[in-house]
CSV table of C-alpha atoms in Angstrom, one decimal:
chain,number,residue,atom,x,y,z
A,1,UNK,CA,101.9,271.0,153.9
A,2,UNK,CA,104.3,272.4,156.1
A,3,UNK,CA,107.6,272.1,156.4
A,4,UNK,CA,109.6,271.1,159.8
A,5,UNK,CA,112.2,273.5,160.6
A,6,UNK,CA,116.1,272.3,160.4
A,7,UNK,CA,118.7,273.3,163.0
A,8,UNK,CA,121.2,275.0,161.2
A,9,UNK,CA,123.1,276.3,164.4
A,10,UNK,CA,122.6,273.5,167.1
A,11,UNK,CA,123.8,275.2,170.6
A,12,UNK,CA,123.8,271.9,172.3
A,13,UNK,CA,124.7,268.9,172.1
A,14,UNK,CA,122.6,266.8,174.3
A,15,UNK,CA,118.7,266.3,172.5
A,16,UNK,CA,115.9,265.0,175.1
A,17,UNK,CA,113.1,262.6,173.2
A,18,UNK,CA,109.3,262.6,174.4
A,19,UNK,CA,107.5,259.9,172.9
A,20,UNK,CA,103.9,261.1,170.7
A,21,UNK,CA,106.2,265.0,171.0
A,22,UNK,CA,107.1,266.1,167.3
A,23,UNK,CA,109.5,269.1,168.1
A,24,UNK,CA,113.1,269.1,168.6
A,25,UNK,CA,113.8,269.4,171.6
A,26,UNK,CA,117.2,270.9,173.5
A,27,UNK,CA,118.6,270.2,177.3
A,28,UNK,CA,119.7,273.4,177.9
A,29,UNK,CA,121.1,272.7,181.2
A,30,UNK,CA,120.7,270.1,183.5
A,31,UNK,CA,122.0,268.8,187.2
A,32,UNK,CA,123.0,265.5,188.8
A,33,UNK,CA,125.4,263.5,191.1
A,34,UNK,CA,127.6,260.7,190.7
A,35,UNK,CA,126.9,257.9,192.8
A,36,UNK,CA,129.1,255.4,191.0
A,37,UNK,CA,131.9,255.6,193.3
A,38,UNK,CA,129.5,255.5,196.4
A,39,UNK,CA,128.4,252.5,198.6
A,40,UNK,CA,125.4,250.7,197.4
A,41,UNK,CA,122.6,251.9,200.1
A,42,UNK,CA,119.3,249.6,200.2
């Protein structure tokens, strides 16, 4: 049986979990906008 690869050095502190995916996924970059201080819009 194959043994899983262990991470000896992780480049990213962020991980992504996807259901039914066994691979370890690293988040290399992401973008977003801060919306907490803006008025609510319907």
